[in-house]
mmCIF file of C-alpha atoms and ligand atoms in Angstrom:
data_model
loop_
_atom_site.group_PDB
_atom_site.id
_atom_site.type_symbol
_atom_site.label_atom_id
_atom_site.label_comp_id
_atom_site.label_asym_id
_atom_site.label_seq_id
_atom_site.Cartn_x
_atom_site.Cartn_y
_atom_site.Cartn_z
ATOM 1 C CA MET A 1 108.814 72.773 16.099
ATOM 2 C CA LYS A 2 110.110 72.473 18.968
ATOM 3 C CA LYS A 3 108.467 70.534 21.316
ATOM 4 C CA VAL A 4 108.640 72.040 24.695
ATOM 5 C CA HIS A 5 105.701 71.110 27.712
ATOM 6 C CA ASN A 6 103.496 74.875 27.998
ATOM 7 C CA PHE A 7 102.541 75.349 32.422
ATOM 8 C CA ASN A 8 101.757 79.332 31.468
ATOM 9 C CA ALA A 9 98.278 80.482 33.219
ATOM 10 C CA GLY A 10 97.298 82.589 30.827
ATOM 11 C CA PRO A 11 97.977 83.049 27.670
ATOM 12 C CA CYS A 12 98.523 79.700 27.578
ATOM 13 C CA ILE A 13 97.997 76.337 25.850
ATOM 14 C CA LEU A 14 94.718 75.879 23.340
ATOM 15 C CA PRO A 15 93.755 72.293 22.154
ATOM 16 C CA GLN A 16 96.901 72.308 17.930
ATOM 17 C CA GLU A 17 94.537 70.469 16.442
ATOM 18 C CA ALA A 18 91.688 74.379 16.550
ATOM 19 C CA ILE A 19 95.403 76.166 15.968
ATOM 20 C CA ASP A 20 96.341 74.559 13.170
ATOM 21 C CA ALA A 21 92.141 74.812 12.284
ATOM 22 C CA SER A 22 92.442 78.490 12.123
ATOM 23 C CA ILE A 23 96.329 78.937 10.423
ATOM 24 C CA GLU A 24 94.043 77.391 7.894
ATOM 25 C CA ALA A 25 91.073 80.529 8.251
ATOM 26 C CA LEU A 26 93.759 82.765 8.225
ATOM 27 C CA LYS A 27 94.728 81.900 4.836
ATOM 28 C CA ASP A 28 91.589 81.177 3.436
ATOM 29 C CA PHE A 29 88.176 81.504 5.573
ATOM 30 C CA ALA A 30 85.356 79.626 4.071
ATOM 31 C CA GLY A 31 85.612 78.850 0.388
ATOM 32 C CA THR A 32 85.266 82.673 0.272
ATOM 33 C CA GLY A 33 89.197 83.382 -1.192
ATOM 34 C CA MET A 34 89.840 85.278 2.005
ATOM 35 C CA SER A 35 91.089 86.093 5.106
ATOM 36 C CA VAL A 36 89.406 85.043 8.323
ATOM 37 C CA ILE A 37 90.447 88.946 9.306
ATOM 38 C CA THR A 38 89.960 90.188 6.156
ATOM 39 C CA VAL A 39 86.282 89.309 5.813
ATOM 40 C CA SER A 40 82.983 91.463 6.051
ATOM 41 C CA HIS A 41 81.576 90.742 9.796
ATOM 42 C CA ARG A 42 78.450 91.606 8.138
ATOM 43 C CA SER A 43 79.456 88.326 5.874
ATOM 44 C CA LYS A 44 76.870 84.828 6.592
ATOM 45 C CA GLU A 45 79.794 82.981 6.332
ATOM 46 C CA TRP A 46 80.815 85.084 9.602
ATOM 47 C CA GLU A 47 78.045 85.222 11.733
ATOM 48 C CA ALA A 48 77.828 81.699 10.802
ATOM 49 C CA ILE A 49 80.904 81.071 13.133
ATOM 50 C CA MET A 50 79.143 83.536 15.641
ATOM 51 C CA ASP A 51 76.254 81.474 15.444
ATOM 52 C CA GLU A 52 77.740 78.518 15.898
ATOM 53 C CA CYS A 53 79.425 79.464 18.391
ATOM 54 C CA ARG A 54 76.500 80.685 20.727
ATOM 55 C CA SER A 55 75.840 77.867 19.964
ATOM 56 C CA LEU A 56 78.488 75.572 21.139
ATOM 57 C CA TRP A 57 78.341 77.618 24.273
ATOM 58 C CA ARG A 58 74.840 76.541 25.002
ATOM 59 C CA GLU A 59 75.029 73.420 24.289
ATOM 60 C CA LEU A 60 77.921 72.647 25.909
ATOM 61 C CA LEU A 61 77.253 74.431 29.077
ATOM 62 C CA ASP A 62 73.479 73.397 29.538
ATOM 63 C CA ILE A 63 72.192 77.616 29.072
ATOM 64 C CA PRO A 64 68.547 77.642 29.467
ATOM 65 C CA GLU A 65 66.894 80.158 27.361
ATOM 66 C CA ASP A 66 66.791 83.284 29.844
ATOM 67 C CA TYR A 67 70.328 83.853 29.556
ATOM 68 C CA GLU A 68 71.738 84.853 26.834
ATOM 69 C CA VAL A 69 75.897 84.475 26.177
ATOM 70 C CA LEU A 70 78.154 87.425 24.765
ATOM 71 C CA PHE A 71 81.252 87.773 23.088
ATOM 72 C CA LEU A 72 82.992 91.377 24.318
ATOM 73 C CA GLY A 73 86.198 92.723 24.292
ATOM 74 C CA GLY A 74 88.038 94.971 26.835
ATOM 75 C CA GLY A 75 88.574 91.384 28.820
ATOM 76 C CA ALA A 76 87.232 90.130 32.369
ATOM 77 C CA SER A 77 89.081 93.167 33.797
ATOM 78 C CA THR A 78 86.744 95.454 32.234
ATOM 79 C CA GLN A 79 83.824 93.484 33.899
ATOM 80 C CA PHE A 80 84.569 93.916 36.343
ATOM 81 C CA LEU A 81 82.971 97.687 36.023
ATOM 82 C CA MET A 82 80.467 96.344 33.950
ATOM 83 C CA VAL A 83 79.174 94.062 36.264
ATOM 84 C CA ALA A 84 78.378 96.718 38.780
ATOM 85 C CA MET A 85 76.902 99.505 36.800
ATOM 86 C CA ASN A 86 74.486 97.330 35.173
ATOM 87 C CA LEU A 87 73.421 95.461 38.341
ATOM 88 C CA LEU A 88 74.724 97.768 40.997
ATOM 89 C CA GLU A 89 71.512 99.942 42.894
ATOM 90 C CA THR A 90 71.944 100.284 46.257
ATOM 91 C CA LYS A 91 75.026 96.748 47.413
ATOM 92 C CA ALA A 92 76.742 94.566 46.513
ATOM 93 C CA ALA A 93 78.158 91.418 48.093
ATOM 94 C CA TYR A 94 82.292 90.030 46.763
ATOM 95 C CA LEU A 95 84.347 87.837 48.574
ATOM 96 C CA GLU A 96 87.337 87.774 48.575
ATOM 97 C CA THR A 97 89.018 85.378 47.857
ATOM 98 C CA GLY A 98 92.628 86.786 45.457
ATOM 99 C CA VAL A 99 93.918 88.832 43.762
ATOM 100 C CA TRP A 100 91.021 89.534 41.208
ATOM 101 C CA ALA A 101 88.476 89.333 43.346
ATOM 102 C CA LYS A 102 90.279 92.571 44.829
ATOM 103 C CA LYS A 103 90.546 94.292 41.280
ATOM 104 C CA ALA A 104 86.290 93.155 41.335
ATOM 105 C CA ILE A 105 86.364 95.026 44.645
ATOM 106 C CA LYS A 106 88.107 98.197 43.742
ATOM 107 C CA GLU A 107 85.761 98.508 40.380
ATOM 108 C CA ALA A 108 82.658 98.009 42.583
ATOM 109 C CA LYS A 109 83.446 100.684 45.038
ATOM 110 C CA ALA A 110 82.982 103.377 42.474
ATOM 111 C CA PHE A 111 79.180 102.153 41.638
ATOM 112 C CA GLY A 112 77.667 101.753 44.643
ATOM 113 C CA GLU A 113 78.778 100.020 48.238
ATOM 114 C CA VAL A 114 80.399 96.767 48.832
ATOM 115 C CA GLU A 115 80.072 93.961 52.074
ATOM 116 C CA ILE A 116 82.527 92.138 52.111
ATOM 117 C CA VAL A 117 81.613 89.092 52.607
ATOM 118 C CA ALA A 118 84.170 86.749 53.509
ATOM 119 C CA SER A 119 88.280 87.176 52.804
ATOM 120 C CA SER A 120 90.916 85.017 52.503
ATOM 121 C CA ALA A 121 93.846 88.118 52.951
ATOM 122 C CA ASP A 122 94.711 86.524 56.614
ATOM 123 C CA LYS A 123 96.395 83.496 54.628
ATOM 124 C CA THR A 124 97.693 85.011 51.466
ATOM 125 C CA PHE A 125 94.512 83.292 49.587
ATOM 126 C CA ASN A 126 95.437 79.826 49.985
ATOM 127 C CA TYR A 127 91.486 78.475 51.076
ATOM 128 C CA ILE A 128 88.316 79.586 50.331
ATOM 129 C CA PRO A 129 85.893 81.344 53.035
ATOM 130 C CA LYS A 130 83.560 78.806 54.203
ATOM 131 C CA ASP A 131 81.479 80.445 56.798
ATOM 132 C CA PHE A 132 79.684 83.401 55.601
ATOM 133 C CA THR A 133 76.413 84.290 54.476
ATOM 134 C CA ILE A 134 75.473 86.162 51.845
ATOM 135 C CA PRO A 135 72.860 89.454 52.335
ATOM 136 C CA ALA A 136 69.960 89.391 51.192
ATOM 137 C CA ASP A 137 69.232 92.915 50.005
ATOM 138 C CA ALA A 138 72.792 92.842 48.073
ATOM 139 C CA ASP A 139 71.727 93.490 44.626
ATOM 140 C CA TYR A 140 74.569 90.030 43.615
ATOM 141 C CA PHE A 141 77.095 88.313 45.202
ATOM 142 C CA HIS A 142 80.160 88.322 43.284
ATOM 143 C CA ILE A 143 82.921 84.973 43.330
ATOM 144 C CA THR A 144 86.330 83.746 41.676
ATOM 145 C CA THR A 145 85.336 80.217 41.177
ATOM 146 C CA ASN A 146 89.115 79.938 39.975
ATOM 147 C CA ASN A 147 91.461 82.535 41.947
ATOM 148 C CA THR A 148 94.397 81.438 39.240
ATOM 149 C CA ILE A 149 97.223 82.908 41.055
ATOM 150 C CA TYR A 150 97.180 80.745 44.219
ATOM 151 C CA GLY A 151 95.311 77.720 43.319
ATOM 152 C CA THR A 152 92.674 77.887 45.281
ATOM 153 C CA GLU A 153 88.679 76.003 43.052
ATOM 154 C CA LEU A 154 85.462 76.740 44.363
ATOM 155 C CA HIS A 155 84.472 72.911 43.454
ATOM 156 C CA GLU A 156 81.148 73.765 43.648
ATOM 157 C CA ASP A 157 77.932 76.540 43.010
ATOM 158 C CA LEU A 158 77.136 78.303 45.170
ATOM 159 C CA ASP A 159 72.908 78.536 46.279
ATOM 160 C CA SER A 160 72.366 82.192 47.202
ATOM 161 C CA PRO A 161 69.339 84.427 47.429
ATOM 162 C CA ILE A 162 70.522 86.472 45.286
ATOM 163 C CA PRO A 163 71.824 86.761 41.643
ATOM 164 C CA VAL A 164 75.715 84.759 41.695
ATOM 165 C CA VAL A 165 77.843 86.445 39.304
ATOM 166 C CA ALA A 166 80.603 85.173 38.924
ATOM 167 C CA ASP A 167 84.277 86.054 37.212
ATOM 168 C CA MET A 168 85.579 82.191 35.735
ATOM 169 C CA SER A 169 87.933 83.019 33.398
ATOM 170 C CA SER A 170 90.332 80.633 34.916
ATOM 171 C CA ASP A 171 88.068 77.014 34.739
ATOM 172 C CA ILE A 172 85.370 77.884 31.999
ATOM 173 C CA MET A 173 85.092 74.281 30.800
ATOM 174 C CA SER A 174 86.520 72.399 33.036
ATOM 175 C CA ARG A 175 84.003 71.365 34.706
ATOM 176 C CA PRO A 176 80.014 70.516 33.955
ATOM 177 C CA VAL A 177 78.289 73.904 35.937
ATOM 178 C CA ASP A 178 74.651 74.273 37.259
ATOM 179 C CA VAL A 179 73.952 77.675 34.967
ATOM 180 C CA LYS A 180 70.942 78.818 36.729
ATOM 181 C CA LYS A 181 72.478 79.090 39.989
ATOM 182 C CA TYR A 182 73.963 82.289 38.271
ATOM 183 C CA GLY A 183 72.800 85.768 37.383
ATOM 184 C CA ILE A 184 75.758 86.481 34.886
ATOM 185 C CA ILE A 185 78.979 83.995 34.401
ATOM 186 C CA TYR A 186 82.100 85.770 32.870
ATOM 187 C CA GLY A 187 85.619 85.750 31.969
ATOM 188 C CA GLY A 188 88.840 86.099 29.459
ATOM 189 C CA ALA A 189 88.872 83.505 27.231
ATOM 190 C CA GLN A 190 92.802 83.306 26.958
ATOM 191 C CA LYS A 191 92.780 80.375 30.589
ATOM 192 C CA ASN A 192 90.983 78.137 28.894
ATOM 193 C CA VAL A 193 88.554 78.274 25.809
ATOM 194 C CA GLY A 194 90.337 81.319 23.349
ATOM 195 C CA PRO A 195 93.203 83.570 23.146
ATOM 196 C CA GLY A 196 93.577 86.959 24.231
ATOM 197 C CA GLY A 197 91.307 89.481 23.028
ATOM 198 C CA VAL A 198 87.485 88.053 23.333
ATOM 199 C CA THR A 199 85.297 87.931 26.584
ATOM 200 C CA PHE A 200 82.364 85.402 26.818
ATOM 201 C CA VAL A 201 79.211 86.580 29.393
ATOM 202 C CA ILE A 202 76.590 84.540 29.838
ATOM 203 C CA VAL A 203 73.535 86.842 31.182
ATOM 204 C CA ARG A 204 70.292 86.525 32.519
ATOM 205 C CA LYS A 205 68.488 88.798 31.073
ATOM 206 C CA ASP A 206 65.512 90.100 33.086
ATOM 207 C CA LEU A 207 68.126 91.049 36.083
ATOM 208 C CA LEU A 208 69.239 93.296 33.036
ATOM 209 C CA GLY A 209 67.254 97.374 32.785
ATOM 210 C CA LYS A 210 66.903 97.671 36.848
ATOM 211 C CA VAL A 211 69.472 100.322 37.351
ATOM 212 C CA SER A 212 68.712 104.023 37.724
ATOM 213 C CA ARG A 213 72.252 105.280 36.132
ATOM 214 C CA HIS A 214 72.425 106.572 32.521
ATOM 215 C CA LEU A 215 74.502 103.268 31.253
ATOM 216 C CA PRO A 216 76.529 104.494 28.099
ATOM 217 C CA SER A 217 75.762 102.226 25.365
ATOM 218 C CA MET A 218 79.032 99.784 25.414
ATOM 219 C CA ILE A 219 78.421 99.292 28.473
ATOM 220 C CA ASP A 220 75.030 98.194 29.238
ATOM 221 C CA TYR A 221 74.557 94.399 28.259
ATOM 222 C CA ASN A 222 71.320 94.990 26.390
ATOM 223 C CA THR A 223 73.159 96.767 23.590
ATOM 224 C CA HIS A 224 75.175 93.576 22.589
ATOM 225 C CA ILE A 225 72.100 91.036 23.284
ATOM 226 C CA LYS A 226 70.406 93.095 21.293
ATOM 227 C CA ASP A 227 72.949 93.377 18.530
ATOM 228 C CA GLY A 228 73.863 89.373 18.903
ATOM 229 C CA SER A 229 77.262 90.854 20.101
ATOM 230 C CA MET A 230 77.790 93.091 17.194
ATOM 231 C CA PHE A 231 77.494 96.980 18.323
ATOM 232 C CA ASN A 232 80.859 97.477 17.251
ATOM 233 C CA THR A 233 82.475 95.291 15.187
ATOM 234 C CA PRO A 234 84.334 91.610 17.748
ATOM 235 C CA PRO A 235 87.328 90.732 17.711
ATOM 236 C CA VAL A 236 87.217 87.463 14.781
ATOM 237 C CA PHE A 237 90.065 85.936 15.295
ATOM 238 C CA PRO A 238 89.368 85.685 19.064
ATOM 239 C CA VAL A 239 86.150 84.124 18.184
ATOM 240 C CA TYR A 240 87.343 82.096 15.687
ATOM 241 C CA VAL A 241 89.801 80.533 18.036
ATOM 242 C CA MET A 242 87.278 80.107 21.076
ATOM 243 C CA ASN A 243 84.763 78.558 18.055
ATOM 244 C CA GLU A 244 86.970 75.644 17.055
ATOM 245 C CA THR A 245 88.611 75.375 20.974
ATOM 246 C CA LEU A 246 85.058 74.701 21.761
ATOM 247 C CA LYS A 247 84.792 72.313 18.320
ATOM 248 C CA TRP A 248 87.687 70.441 20.381
ATOM 249 C CA VAL A 249 85.833 70.323 23.608
ATOM 250 C CA LYS A 250 82.447 68.947 22.052
ATOM 251 C CA ARG A 251 84.435 66.290 20.007
ATOM 252 C CA ASN A 252 86.595 65.876 22.744
ATOM 253 C CA GLY A 253 83.390 64.131 25.241
ATOM 254 C CA GLY A 254 82.022 68.273 26.863
ATOM 255 C CA VAL A 255 82.083 69.191 29.896
ATOM 256 C CA ALA A 256 81.597 66.158 32.062
ATOM 257 C CA ALA A 257 84.916 64.479 30.261
ATOM 258 C CA MET A 258 87.131 67.407 30.632
ATOM 259 C CA GLN A 259 86.422 67.533 34.671
ATOM 260 C CA LYS A 260 87.811 63.394 34.340
ATOM 261 C CA ARG A 261 91.070 64.193 32.553
ATOM 262 C CA ASN A 262 90.843 67.552 35.062
ATOM 263 C CA GLN A 263 90.701 65.750 37.997
ATOM 264 C CA GLU A 264 93.782 63.321 36.910
ATOM 265 C CA LYS A 265 95.751 65.206 36.094
ATOM 266 C CA ALA A 266 95.476 67.293 38.983
ATOM 267 C CA ALA A 267 95.488 64.366 40.676
ATOM 268 C CA ILE A 268 98.788 62.635 39.380
ATOM 269 C CA LEU A 269 100.545 66.027 40.079
ATOM 270 C CA TYR A 270 99.213 66.723 43.434
ATOM 271 C CA ASP A 271 99.758 63.070 44.532
ATOM 272 C CA GLU A 272 103.415 63.800 43.416
ATOM 273 C CA ILE A 273 102.979 67.369 45.719
ATOM 274 C CA ASP A 274 102.453 65.588 48.504
ATOM 275 C CA ARG A 275 104.786 62.912 48.122
ATOM 276 C CA ASN A 276 108.367 64.695 47.530
ATOM 277 C CA LYS A 277 109.913 65.876 50.721
ATOM 278 C CA MET A 278 111.123 68.558 48.610
ATOM 279 C CA PHE A 279 108.112 69.602 48.057
ATOM 280 C CA VAL A 280 105.153 71.174 49.453
ATOM 281 C CA GLY A 281 101.738 72.144 47.884
ATOM 282 C CA THR A 282 100.860 75.611 49.688
ATOM 283 C CA ALA A 283 96.564 75.633 49.150
ATOM 284 C CA ALA A 284 94.796 73.790 51.501
ATOM 285 C CA LYS A 285 93.633 70.446 50.290
ATOM 286 C CA GLU A 286 90.198 71.049 50.093
ATOM 287 C CA ASP A 287 90.659 73.432 47.678
ATOM 288 C CA ARG A 288 93.623 72.630 45.205
ATOM 289 C CA SER A 289 92.284 74.603 41.389
ATOM 290 C CA LEU A 290 92.143 71.835 39.489
ATOM 291 C CA MET A 291 93.584 74.380 37.090
ATOM 292 C CA ASN A 292 96.649 75.634 38.605
ATOM 293 C CA VAL A 293 98.271 73.406 40.889
ATOM 294 C CA CYS A 294 100.553 75.442 43.631
ATOM 295 C CA PHE A 295 103.842 74.389 45.257
ATOM 296 C CA VAL A 296 106.743 75.555 46.379
ATOM 297 C CA MET A 297 110.541 74.178 48.056
ATOM 298 C CA ALA A 298 110.407 72.866 51.366
ATOM 299 C CA GLU A 299 111.676 74.854 54.234
ATOM 300 C CA GLU A 300 114.747 73.030 54.462
ATOM 301 C CA TYR A 301 115.579 72.969 50.044
ATOM 302 C CA LYS A 302 113.882 76.694 50.293
ATOM 303 C CA ASP A 303 117.877 77.222 48.632
ATOM 304 C CA LYS A 304 117.737 75.015 45.302
ATOM 305 C CA GLU A 305 114.841 76.824 44.079
ATOM 306 C CA ALA A 306 116.802 78.392 41.334
ATOM 307 C CA ASP A 307 118.477 75.017 40.978
ATOM 308 C CA PHE A 308 115.052 73.519 40.308
ATOM 309 C CA MET A 309 114.377 76.212 37.607
ATOM 310 C CA ALA A 310 117.336 75.041 35.701
ATOM 311 C CA LEU A 311 116.339 71.496 35.373
ATOM 312 C CA ALA A 312 112.543 72.626 34.739
ATOM 313 C CA LYS A 313 113.600 74.787 31.531
ATOM 314 C CA GLU A 314 116.216 71.432 30.563
ATOM 315 C CA ARG A 315 113.159 69.635 30.033
ATOM 316 C CA ASN A 316 111.577 71.810 28.368
ATOM 317 C CA MET A 317 108.581 72.824 31.149
ATOM 318 C CA VAL A 318 107.642 76.288 30.366
ATOM 319 C CA GLY A 319 105.717 79.092 32.304
ATOM 320 C CA ILE A 320 106.185 77.407 35.481
ATOM 321 C CA LYS A 321 107.112 80.110 37.634
ATOM 322 C CA GLY A 322 104.765 80.980 40.200
ATOM 323 C CA HIS A 323 102.936 84.196 39.165
ATOM 324 C CA ARG A 324 105.109 87.331 41.210
ATOM 325 C CA SER A 325 103.360 88.478 44.288
ATOM 326 C CA VAL A 326 103.405 84.292 45.239
ATOM 327 C CA GLY A 327 107.189 83.109 43.870
ATOM 328 C CA GLY A 328 107.283 79.140 44.144
ATOM 329 C CA PHE A 329 105.511 77.561 41.554
ATOM 330 C CA ARG A 330 102.683 76.930 38.984
ATOM 331 C CA ALA A 331 101.781 74.760 37.010
ATOM 332 C CA SER A 332 98.154 74.922 35.427
ATOM 333 C CA ILE A 333 96.601 72.577 33.588
ATOM 334 C CA TYR A 334 94.533 73.621 31.001
ATOM 335 C CA ASN A 335 91.749 71.579 29.427
ATOM 336 C CA ALA A 336 94.296 71.590 26.472
ATOM 337 C CA MET A 337 97.074 70.327 29.117
ATOM 338 C CA PRO A 338 98.023 67.187 28.360
ATOM 339 C CA LYS A 339 98.168 64.427 30.604
ATOM 340 C CA GLU A 340 101.800 63.785 28.716
ATOM 341 C CA SER A 341 103.140 67.570 30.090
ATOM 342 C CA VAL A 342 102.148 66.784 33.876
ATOM 343 C CA GLN A 343 103.830 63.455 33.733
ATOM 344 C CA ALA A 344 107.218 65.032 32.570
ATOM 345 C CA LEU A 345 106.673 67.162 35.017
ATOM 346 C CA VAL A 346 106.140 64.532 37.494
ATOM 347 C CA ASP A 347 109.331 62.800 36.103
ATOM 348 C CA CYS A 348 110.686 65.951 36.074
ATOM 349 C CA MET A 349 110.154 66.997 40.752
ATOM 350 C CA GLN A 350 112.019 63.115 40.544
ATOM 351 C CA GLU A 351 115.198 63.293 38.709
ATOM 352 C CA PHE A 352 115.086 66.117 40.588
ATOM 353 C CA GLU A 353 114.590 64.038 43.965
ATOM 354 C CA LYS A 354 116.552 61.439 42.924
ATOM 355 C CA LEU A 355 119.856 64.280 42.626
ATOM 356 C CA ASN A 356 118.823 66.087 46.140
ATOM 357 C CA ALA A 357 116.918 64.841 49.084
HETATM 358 C C1 PLP B 1 92.917 86.753 34.313
HETATM 359 C C2 PLP B 1 92.356 86.702 34.724
HETATM 360 C C3 PLP B 1 91.572 87.497 34.812
HETATM 361 C C4 PLP B 1 92.073 89.436 33.575
HETATM 362 O O1 PLP B 1 91.301 88.620 32.957
HETATM 363 P P1 PLP B 1 91.884 90.097 31.121
HETATM 364 O O2 PLP B 1 90.705 89.028 30.551
HETATM 365 O O3 PLP B 1 93.067 90.207 31.732
HETATM 366 O O4 PLP B 1 91.063 91.460 32.242
HETATM 367 C C5 PLP B 1 90.586 87.301 35.909
HETATM 368 N N1 PLP B 1 90.015 87.263 36.763
HETATM 369 C C6 PLP B 1 90.451 86.078 36.580
HETATM 370 C C7 PLP B 1 90.383 84.665 37.758
HETATM 371 C C8 PLP B 1 91.708 85.783 35.565
HETATM 372 O O5 PLP B 1 92.470 84.805 35.474
#
């Protein structure tokens, strides 16, 4: 197989061990003589995978008893409306930190008043707003902890007078999280914990069942809690890969060890961006993401962007083009990204500097 450095933003790199184990299960699942995608989701072998996966979530993030862990379909984008339908009675507060936050806001507006507490739209979302007051009279406060497109990340768990709902699609399992500071944590698996197709939701149970609107069964979190995320057929293969990915996280020391590795990897790349006169980081330094590293060509080398892309391609770098809405470059360096690949990108940037500057 061709060896590449996979900096894709999502779907993206996953641990090779998780992929290999999943390939085996595609061929023969748990000694059943059947593929994991052909067994019944009501079989005891499959139930065991669901149980193991839920336990791993609980163990790795130290999730308290009064929270439930759900595996659903529909992606994070469906959570934008499910959160609002389940929790929004009169007013919700949102922090506007990027395109994903804006999409969450748009969905919530269909179900009640939305107060945008602060926004970084004035500077193309290149920072996280700091000076804001969370309104105590709102039903919840929604944040996006890592802004995948802009490379900004909220590095702390906020204190809030109302339940915090967090889209953690692109930084879940990258660091320890104080789950009890949140009402709901959700995200698409495809950035750090699995392939596309499964969505994780961690929800504090006492928040549910309070809104006056009718909730269709599929929209009601209580439906999925009651049926152990099997009200409808779960996305079995994505869940299987997610389970193997979490086993890999555990074998490699858990989320505290992930955080340490992620800090080291990000530092290697940000140090080079700050040192190399051809490149400039776009995110405010204190808000720099450990997952998505965004940078552009320095003003005087603006015409060299295509040349750098070409060199990077030649050196087997994949996926470093910035999101179409911001341009430049973005290197996504999720949990599974080895330090060697980050170093290879740094080497490539240094080589480019020698050739051009
Ligand atoms: C990718 C992403 C989404 C969208 O996820 P889907 O599962 O494709 O709906 C939402 N929020 C953030 C922060 C993301 O990075």
